[in-house]
Coordinates of C-alpha atoms and ligand atoms in Angstrom, one line a residue:
M1 CA 0.6 -18.9 -12.9
A2 CA 3.7 -16.4 -13.8
D3 CA 3.0 -16.6 -17.6
K4 CA -0.9 -15.8 -16.7
N5 CA -2.5 -12.4 -17.2
L6 CA -3.6 -10.6 -14.2
G7 CA -7.4 -11.1 -14.2
T8 CA -6.7 -14.9 -14.1
K9 CA -4.0 -14.4 -11.3
C10 CA -6.7 -12.3 -9.7
V11 CA -9.1 -15.4 -9.3
Q12 CA -6.6 -18.6 -9.6
A13 CA -3.1 -17.5 -8.1
G14 CA -1.9 -18.5 -4.7
Y15 CA -3.8 -21.9 -4.1
T16 CA -4.4 -24.8 -5.9
P17 CA -6.1 -27.6 -4.1
G18 CA -5.2 -31.3 -4.6
N19 CA -7.6 -34.1 -5.5
G20 CA -10.5 -33.8 -3.3
E21 CA -9.5 -30.6 -1.4
P22 CA -11.9 -27.7 -0.6
R23 CA -12.3 -25.6 -3.8
Q24 CA -12.1 -22.5 -1.9
I25 CA -9.1 -21.4 0.3
P26 CA -9.9 -23.1 3.9
I27 CA -9.8 -21.1 6.5
I28 CA -7.1 -22.4 9.5
Q29 CA -8.5 -21.1 12.5
S30 CA -6.4 -22.6 14.7
T31 CA -3.4 -20.9 16.6
T32 CA -1.0 -23.9 16.8
F33 CA 0.0 -27.0 14.6
K34 CA 0.9 -30.6 15.9
Y35 CA 4.2 -32.6 14.9
D36 CA 4.8 -36.1 15.9
S37 CA 8.2 -35.5 17.4
S38 CA 10.0 -32.5 19.3
A39 CA 12.9 -33.4 16.9
E40 CA 10.6 -32.1 14.0
M41 CA 9.4 -29.3 15.8
G42 CA 13.2 -28.3 16.9
K43 CA 13.8 -28.0 13.2
L44 CA 11.2 -25.4 12.4
F45 CA 12.5 -23.3 15.6
D46 CA 15.9 -23.3 13.6
L47 CA 14.6 -22.5 10.2
E48 CA 15.9 -25.8 9.1
A49 CA 12.4 -27.0 8.0
S50 CA 9.3 -24.8 6.7
G51 CA 6.0 -25.4 8.2
Y52 CA 3.7 -23.9 10.8
F53 CA 3.6 -23.8 14.4
Y54 CA 1.9 -20.7 16.0
S55 CA -0.4 -18.1 14.1
R56 CA 1.3 -15.7 15.4
L57 CA 4.1 -16.2 13.0
Q58 CA 2.5 -17.7 10.3
N59 CA -0.8 -19.4 8.8
P60 CA -1.6 -21.3 5.8
T61 CA -4.4 -19.0 4.9
N62 CA -2.3 -16.0 4.7
D63 CA 0.2 -17.4 2.9
Y64 CA -2.1 -18.8 0.1
V65 CA -3.7 -15.0 -0.3
A66 CA 0.1 -13.5 0.1
A67 CA 1.2 -15.8 -2.8
K68 CA -1.6 -14.4 -4.6
I69 CA -0.4 -10.7 -4.3
A70 CA 3.1 -11.9 -4.6
S71 CA 2.0 -13.4 -8.4
L72 CA 0.1 -10.1 -9.1
E73 CA 3.0 -7.8 -8.2
G74 CA 5.7 -10.3 -10.2
G75 CA 7.4 -10.5 -6.7
S76 CA 9.5 -13.5 -5.2
A77 CA 7.8 -13.4 -1.8
A78 CA 5.0 -11.9 0.3
M79 CA 3.5 -11.7 4.0
L80 CA 0.1 -10.5 5.5
T81 CA -0.1 -8.2 8.1
S82 CA -2.8 -6.9 10.3
S83 CA -3.2 -3.6 8.5
G84 CA -1.4 -1.3 5.9
Q85 CA 0.2 0.6 8.7
A86 CA 1.9 -2.7 10.2
A87 CA 3.1 -3.5 6.4
N88 CA 4.6 -0.1 6.3
F89 CA 6.2 -0.4 9.5
Y90 CA 7.6 -3.7 9.3
A91 CA 8.9 -3.1 5.6
V92 CA 11.2 -0.2 7.0
F93 CA 12.0 -1.7 10.2
N94 CA 13.3 -4.9 9.1
I95 CA 16.2 -2.8 7.4
A96 CA 16.6 0.3 9.5
S97 CA 17.1 0.5 13.3
C98 CA 18.4 2.9 15.8
G99 CA 20.9 5.3 14.3
D100 CA 19.2 4.6 10.8
H101 CA 18.2 7.0 8.2
V102 CA 15.3 7.0 5.4
V103 CA 14.5 9.2 2.7
S104 CA 10.7 9.4 2.0
S105 CA 8.4 11.1 -0.2
A106 CA 6.8 13.8 1.8
S107 CA 3.4 13.1 -0.3
I108 CA 2.4 9.9 1.9
Y109 CA -0.8 8.7 3.7
G110 CA -0.9 10.9 6.9
G111 CA -0.8 7.7 9.1
T112 CA 2.3 6.5 7.4
Y113 CA 3.9 10.5 7.9
N114 CA 3.0 10.0 11.6
L115 CA 4.3 6.5 11.8
F116 CA 7.7 7.9 10.4
A117 CA 8.1 11.4 11.7
V118 CA 6.8 10.6 15.3
T119 CA 6.8 7.0 16.4
M120 CA 9.9 5.7 14.7
K121 CA 11.9 8.9 15.1
R122 CA 11.0 7.9 19.1
M123 CA 12.7 4.6 18.2
G124 CA 15.8 6.5 16.8
I125 CA 15.2 6.3 13.0
E126 CA 15.5 9.7 11.3
F127 CA 13.6 10.4 8.1
T128 CA 14.2 13.2 5.5
F129 CA 11.1 14.1 3.7
V130 CA 11.6 15.3 -0.3
S131 CA 8.9 16.5 -2.3
P132 CA 8.0 13.7 -4.8
D133 CA 8.5 16.4 -7.8
C134 CA 12.2 17.0 -6.4
S135 CA 15.3 17.3 -9.1
E136 CA 17.7 14.5 -8.8
E137 CA 19.9 17.0 -7.2
E138 CA 17.8 17.7 -4.3
L139 CA 17.0 14.2 -4.0
E140 CA 20.5 13.0 -3.8
K141 CA 21.1 15.8 -1.0
A142 CA 18.9 14.0 1.2
F143 CA 20.8 10.9 1.3
R144 CA 23.3 10.2 4.5
P145 CA 26.0 7.7 4.9
N146 CA 23.7 5.8 7.2
T147 CA 20.4 5.9 4.7
K148 CA 19.0 2.4 4.7
A149 CA 16.1 2.7 2.2
V150 CA 13.7 5.1 0.1
F151 CA 9.9 5.4 0.7
G152 CA 7.2 6.7 -1.5
E153 CA 3.6 6.1 -2.7
T154 CA 2.7 5.3 -6.2
I155 CA -0.6 7.7 -6.0
A156 CA -0.1 9.5 -3.0
N157 CA -3.2 9.7 -0.6
P158 CA -4.6 11.8 -0.4
A159 CA -2.6 14.3 -2.5
L160 CA -3.0 12.5 -5.6
T161 CA 0.7 13.0 -6.7
V162 CA 2.1 10.2 -8.8
L163 CA 5.8 9.0 -8.0
D164 CA 8.7 8.9 -10.4
I165 CA 9.4 5.7 -9.3
E166 CA 12.4 5.2 -11.7
K167 CA 13.9 8.5 -10.4
F168 CA 13.5 7.4 -7.1
A169 CA 14.6 4.1 -7.8
K170 CA 17.7 5.3 -9.5
A171 CA 18.8 7.5 -6.5
A172 CA 18.1 4.4 -3.8
H173 CA 20.4 2.1 -5.8
A174 CA 23.2 4.5 -6.7
H175 CA 23.3 5.0 -2.8
G176 CA 23.2 1.0 -2.3
V177 CA 19.4 0.9 -0.6
P178 CA 16.3 -0.5 -2.1
L179 CA 13.3 1.6 -2.8
I180 CA 10.2 0.7 -1.1
V181 CA 6.9 1.6 -2.8
D182 CA 3.3 1.9 -1.1
N183 CA 1.3 0.3 -4.1
T184 CA -2.1 0.9 -2.0
F185 CA -4.1 3.4 -4.7
A186 CA -2.8 1.9 -7.7
T187 CA -3.1 -1.7 -7.1
P188 CA -1.2 -4.1 -9.2
I189 CA -3.5 -3.8 -12.2
N190 CA -2.7 -0.6 -12.7
C191 CA 0.7 -0.4 -11.8
R192 CA 3.6 -3.1 -10.8
P193 CA 6.6 -0.9 -9.3
F194 CA 9.1 -3.6 -9.7
E195 CA 8.5 -3.1 -13.3
W196 CA 10.0 0.3 -12.7
G197 CA 12.8 -0.8 -10.3
A198 CA 11.1 -0.9 -7.2
D199 CA 12.4 -3.6 -4.6
I200 CA 9.6 -3.9 -1.7
V201 CA 6.0 -3.2 -2.5
T202 CA 3.4 -2.7 0.6
H203 CA -0.1 -2.2 0.5
S204 CA -3.2 -1.6 2.7
T205 CA -5.3 -4.4 1.7
T206 CA -8.1 -2.6 3.6
K207 CA -8.6 -0.4 0.3
Y208 CA -9.5 -1.4 -3.2
M209 CA -8.0 -5.1 -2.6
D210 CA -10.4 -6.1 0.0
G211 CA -13.0 -3.7 -1.7
H212 CA -16.0 -4.0 0.2
G213 CA -15.0 -2.1 3.5
G214 CA -15.0 -5.3 5.3
A215 CA -11.6 -6.1 6.7
L216 CA -8.2 -4.4 7.7
G217 CA -5.2 -5.6 6.5
G218 CA -1.8 -5.3 5.1
C219 CA 0.7 -6.8 2.7
I220 CA 4.4 -6.7 2.0
V221 CA 6.2 -8.0 -1.4
D222 CA 9.5 -8.6 -2.0
S223 CA 10.9 -7.9 -5.6
G224 CA 13.7 -10.8 -4.7
K225 CA 15.9 -8.8 -7.0
F226 CA 17.8 -6.3 -4.7
D227 CA 21.3 -7.9 -3.8
W228 CA 21.8 -7.1 0.1
T229 CA 25.0 -9.1 -0.3
A230 CA 26.5 -6.4 -2.7
H231 CA 25.8 -3.8 0.4
A232 CA 26.6 -6.3 3.3
E233 CA 27.8 -3.6 5.7
K234 CA 24.4 -1.5 5.3
F235 CA 22.3 -4.6 5.9
P236 CA 23.7 -6.6 8.9
G237 CA 20.3 -7.9 9.9
L238 CA 20.1 -10.0 6.3
C239 CA 23.8 -10.8 5.7
T240 CA 25.3 -11.5 9.3
P241 CA 24.0 -14.7 11.5
D242 CA 20.8 -14.0 13.7
D243 CA 21.6 -15.3 16.9
S244 CA 18.0 -15.6 17.9
Y245 CA 17.8 -18.5 15.2
H246 CA 20.9 -20.5 16.2
G247 CA 23.0 -18.2 13.7
V248 CA 21.1 -18.3 10.5
T249 CA 22.2 -15.9 7.8
Y250 CA 18.9 -15.2 6.0
T251 CA 20.7 -14.3 2.5
Q252 CA 22.8 -17.2 2.7
R253 CA 19.9 -19.9 3.8
F254 CA 17.0 -18.2 1.9
G255 CA 18.7 -16.6 -1.2
L256 CA 17.8 -13.2 -2.6
E257 CA 14.1 -14.4 -3.2
G258 CA 13.5 -15.0 0.5
A259 CA 15.6 -13.1 2.7
F260 CA 13.5 -10.1 3.5
I261 CA 10.7 -12.0 4.2
T262 CA 11.6 -14.7 6.2
K263 CA 13.6 -12.4 8.3
C264 CA 10.4 -10.1 8.6
T265 CA 8.2 -13.1 9.7
A266 CA 10.7 -14.6 11.9
Q267 CA 11.7 -11.4 13.8
L268 CA 9.3 -8.9 13.5
M269 CA 5.9 -11.4 13.3
R270 CA 7.3 -13.3 16.3
D271 CA 8.3 -10.2 18.5
F272 CA 5.1 -8.0 17.5
G273 CA 2.6 -10.0 16.5
S274 CA 0.8 -8.3 13.6
I275 CA -0.5 -10.8 11.9
Q276 CA -3.4 -10.8 9.9
A277 CA -6.6 -12.9 11.4
P278 CA -7.1 -16.0 8.8
Q279 CA -10.8 -15.0 8.7
N280 CA -10.0 -11.4 7.2
A281 CA -7.5 -13.1 4.8
Y282 CA -10.3 -15.3 3.7
Y283 CA -12.5 -12.1 3.1
L284 CA -9.6 -10.1 1.2
N285 CA -9.0 -13.4 -1.1
L286 CA -13.1 -12.8 -2.0
G287 CA -12.0 -9.3 -3.0
L288 CA -8.9 -9.8 -4.9
E289 CA -10.9 -12.3 -7.1
S290 CA -12.4 -9.5 -8.8
L291 CA -10.1 -6.8 -8.3
H292 CA -9.4 -6.5 -12.1
L293 CA -13.2 -5.8 -12.5
R294 CA -13.8 -3.4 -9.8
V295 CA -10.4 -1.5 -10.3
K296 CA -11.4 -0.9 -14.4
R297 CA -14.7 0.1 -13.1
H298 CA -13.5 2.4 -10.1
C299 CA -11.3 4.0 -12.8
E300 CA -14.0 4.4 -15.7
N301 CA -16.2 6.2 -12.9
A302 CA -13.6 8.2 -11.5
Q303 CA -12.6 9.7 -15.2
A304 CA -16.1 10.4 -16.2
I305 CA -17.2 12.3 -13.0
A306 CA -13.6 14.3 -13.2
E307 CA -14.7 15.2 -16.7
Y308 CA -18.3 16.3 -15.6
L309 CA -16.8 18.3 -12.5
Q310 CA -14.2 19.6 -14.7
Q311 CA -16.8 21.7 -17.0
H312 CA -19.3 22.7 -14.0
E313 CA -19.5 26.3 -13.2
K314 CA -19.8 25.9 -9.4
I315 CA -16.3 23.9 -9.3
S316 CA -13.2 25.8 -9.0
W317 CA -10.5 23.0 -9.5
V318 CA -10.5 19.2 -10.1
K319 CA -7.2 17.1 -9.3
Y320 CA -7.3 13.7 -11.3
C321 CA -4.5 12.3 -13.2
G322 CA -6.4 10.9 -15.8
L323 CA -7.4 14.9 -17.0
P324 CA -5.0 15.9 -19.7
G325 CA -3.8 19.3 -18.4
D326 CA -3.4 17.6 -14.5
E327 CA -0.2 18.3 -13.1
Y328 CA 0.5 14.7 -12.8
Y329 CA -1.0 13.7 -16.1
E330 CA 2.3 12.7 -17.9
L331 CA 3.5 10.7 -15.4
G332 CA 0.1 9.3 -15.0
Q333 CA 0.5 8.3 -18.7
K334 CA 4.1 6.4 -18.2
Y335 CA 3.2 4.5 -14.7
L336 CA -0.7 4.3 -14.7
P337 CA -1.6 4.0 -18.6
N338 CA -4.6 1.8 -18.1
G339 CA -6.0 4.1 -15.6
S340 CA -5.0 5.4 -12.1
C341 CA -7.7 5.2 -9.1
G342 CA -11.2 5.8 -8.3
V343 CA -10.1 8.9 -6.2
V344 CA -11.0 12.7 -7.5
S345 CA -10.3 15.4 -5.2
F346 CA -12.0 19.2 -6.3
G347 CA -12.9 22.5 -4.8
V348 CA -16.2 23.9 -4.5
K349 CA -16.3 27.5 -5.5
G350 CA -17.7 29.3 -2.0
G351 CA -15.0 27.7 0.1
R352 CA -15.4 25.8 3.2
A353 CA -19.4 26.6 3.5
A354 CA -19.9 25.6 0.1
A355 CA -18.0 22.4 0.4
E356 CA -19.9 21.5 3.5
E357 CA -23.5 22.2 2.3
F358 CA -22.5 20.7 -1.1
M359 CA -21.7 17.1 1.0
G360 CA -24.4 17.4 3.2
N361 CA -26.8 17.6 0.0
L362 CA -25.3 14.1 -1.6
R363 CA -27.7 11.4 -1.6
I364 CA -25.6 8.5 -2.8
A365 CA -22.1 9.2 -1.6
A366 CA -21.9 8.8 2.1
I367 CA -19.7 10.9 4.5
E368 CA -16.5 8.9 5.6
T369 CA -13.2 8.6 6.4
H370 CA -12.7 5.7 4.5
V371 CA -11.4 5.4 0.4
A372 CA -11.4 3.0 -2.2
D373 CA -14.0 0.6 -1.6
A374 CA -17.2 -0.3 -3.8
R375 CA -19.4 2.1 -2.3
T376 CA -18.9 5.8 -3.3
C377 CA -18.1 8.1 -0.2
C378 CA -16.4 11.4 0.5
L379 CA -14.8 13.7 2.9
H380 CA -14.2 17.2 3.5
P381 CA -10.7 17.2 5.2
A382 CA -10.9 20.8 6.3
S383 CA -13.7 20.0 8.8
A384 CA -12.5 15.9 9.4
T385 CA -9.0 14.8 9.2
H386 CA -7.5 18.2 9.3
R387 CA -9.7 19.9 11.4
Q388 CA -7.6 21.3 13.9
M389 CA -5.6 23.4 11.5
N390 CA -6.7 26.9 10.5
D391 CA -7.1 27.9 6.7
A392 CA -3.4 28.9 6.4
E393 CA -1.9 25.8 8.0
L394 CA -4.3 23.6 5.8
A395 CA -2.7 25.9 2.8
A396 CA 0.7 24.8 4.0
A397 CA -0.5 21.2 3.7
G398 CA -1.6 21.4 0.5
V399 CA -5.4 20.9 1.8
T400 CA -7.7 24.2 0.8
P401 CA -10.8 24.7 2.6
D402 CA -12.8 24.0 -0.6
L403 CA -11.1 20.5 -0.8
V404 CA -13.6 17.6 -1.3
R405 CA -12.3 14.1 -1.7
L406 CA -14.4 11.8 -3.4
S407 CA -13.8 8.2 -3.5
V408 CA -15.7 7.1 -6.6
G409 CA -17.2 3.6 -6.0
I410 CA -18.6 1.0 -8.9
E411 CA -22.0 2.0 -9.0
D412 CA -23.5 3.1 -12.2
A413 CA -21.6 6.6 -13.3
A414 CA -25.1 8.2 -14.5
D415 CA -26.5 7.8 -11.1
L416 CA -23.2 9.2 -9.4
I417 CA -23.3 12.1 -11.6
A418 CA -26.9 12.8 -11.2
D419 CA -26.3 12.9 -7.6
L420 CA -23.4 15.3 -7.7
E421 CA -25.5 17.5 -10.0
Q422 CA -28.7 17.7 -7.7
A423 CA -26.1 18.5 -4.6
L424 CA -24.7 21.2 -6.7
A425 CA -27.7 22.7 -7.9
K426 CA -28.9 23.4 -4.4
I427 CA -25.7 25.5 -3.4
Ligands
PLP1 C1 -4.9 3.6 4.4 C2 -3.2 3.7 3.9 C3 -2.4 3.1 4.7 C4 -2.9 2.7 5.8 O1 -3.6 1.3 6.0 P1 -4.6 0.7 7.1 O2 -4.9 -0.7 6.7 O3 -5.5 1.3 7.4 O4 -3.3 0.5 8.4 C5 -1.0 3.1 4.2 N1 -1.0 3.7 2.9 C6 -1.7 4.1 2.4 C7 -1.5 4.6 0.8 C8 -3.2 4.1 2.7 O5 -4.1 4.6 1.8

């Protein structure tokens, strides 16, 4: 499958049934797995043999789907998690522990920001947040001797900034640490961060990958290219023996291709258990089968809507990197030449009251806190996710009172535009 194109991988990668086996990925709805002898089971517990024994750590349904995502991203190994939050937590915590430090783009999903700045800080891991648009010199200054990773989002939710992946990868590698990129909004259809130097990719599969607002989930993919052993002193967890598995050293036993995901499964899944339900993995796979078609349509619709809004007299500004003149147009052309995502943000003239009135008038676009599924939805952050802030605080967070975030679905663009038209006409 490695030599195939993305559409073929969306439909076929990850699972190949044998003679007489189910054509669709089977849902292995079993917590546990049976073995003929204790000796065989013992080998699994020492990581000497590979196999399933308990679905808190691994399940075959999940692994078929993870293999598909690894193939789409061009990675060496992947694992599914119960949510995007769990994926980002595991990806960072697998290499950073108490006393360590991480450099992160400041333009990231609010939930991830809170995970890093509040919850992981309580675990003794410090984060330095930098602007995604910082100069190389500013980025350089953020590093410390105990820095273990760099983190960013390909297209940030909700700010819609585009990450200069090469700039962040170069800085990370100069300091002997990997770049972790959350590729949720772009999906591998529009950007494969490994091709630009990223080392680990994460996803909230809850968004475009599932694509139907049906199942929470996350995924971590390893490029298999980062050489942990070249900086062994920074990554003792990967390069020195793990006493909880009879002294296995992950890089030695599983190579660069397998060390990161094996350690993450064997230690973090074992201890935290944030695994995706096999049933959800099955739904996720149904979504993946049409990802290439849906993402294309999301982008076409969003582009048409961004262009429509841009020329509308009641709209004060539009943010979408597919628009020439957008702050991120050039980076978008470089990293996302086939389209970015379906999310567009814009300002309604008349501020907060006008934005609320406009949204109340919409008939097709529903008001939701969700983004990135087949149905168009919208959110007024100033009265929802950022409700506790006053206008000055909103401005500092880059969320103006007039901002409407529209997640454009895969309906017909003409109907969506007509809906916007009638909603704008009434204000
Ligand atoms: C939604 C989202 C997350 C969190 O994912 P959940 O599946 O909701 O836990 C992480 N990163 C990005 C970019 C997101 O949009």
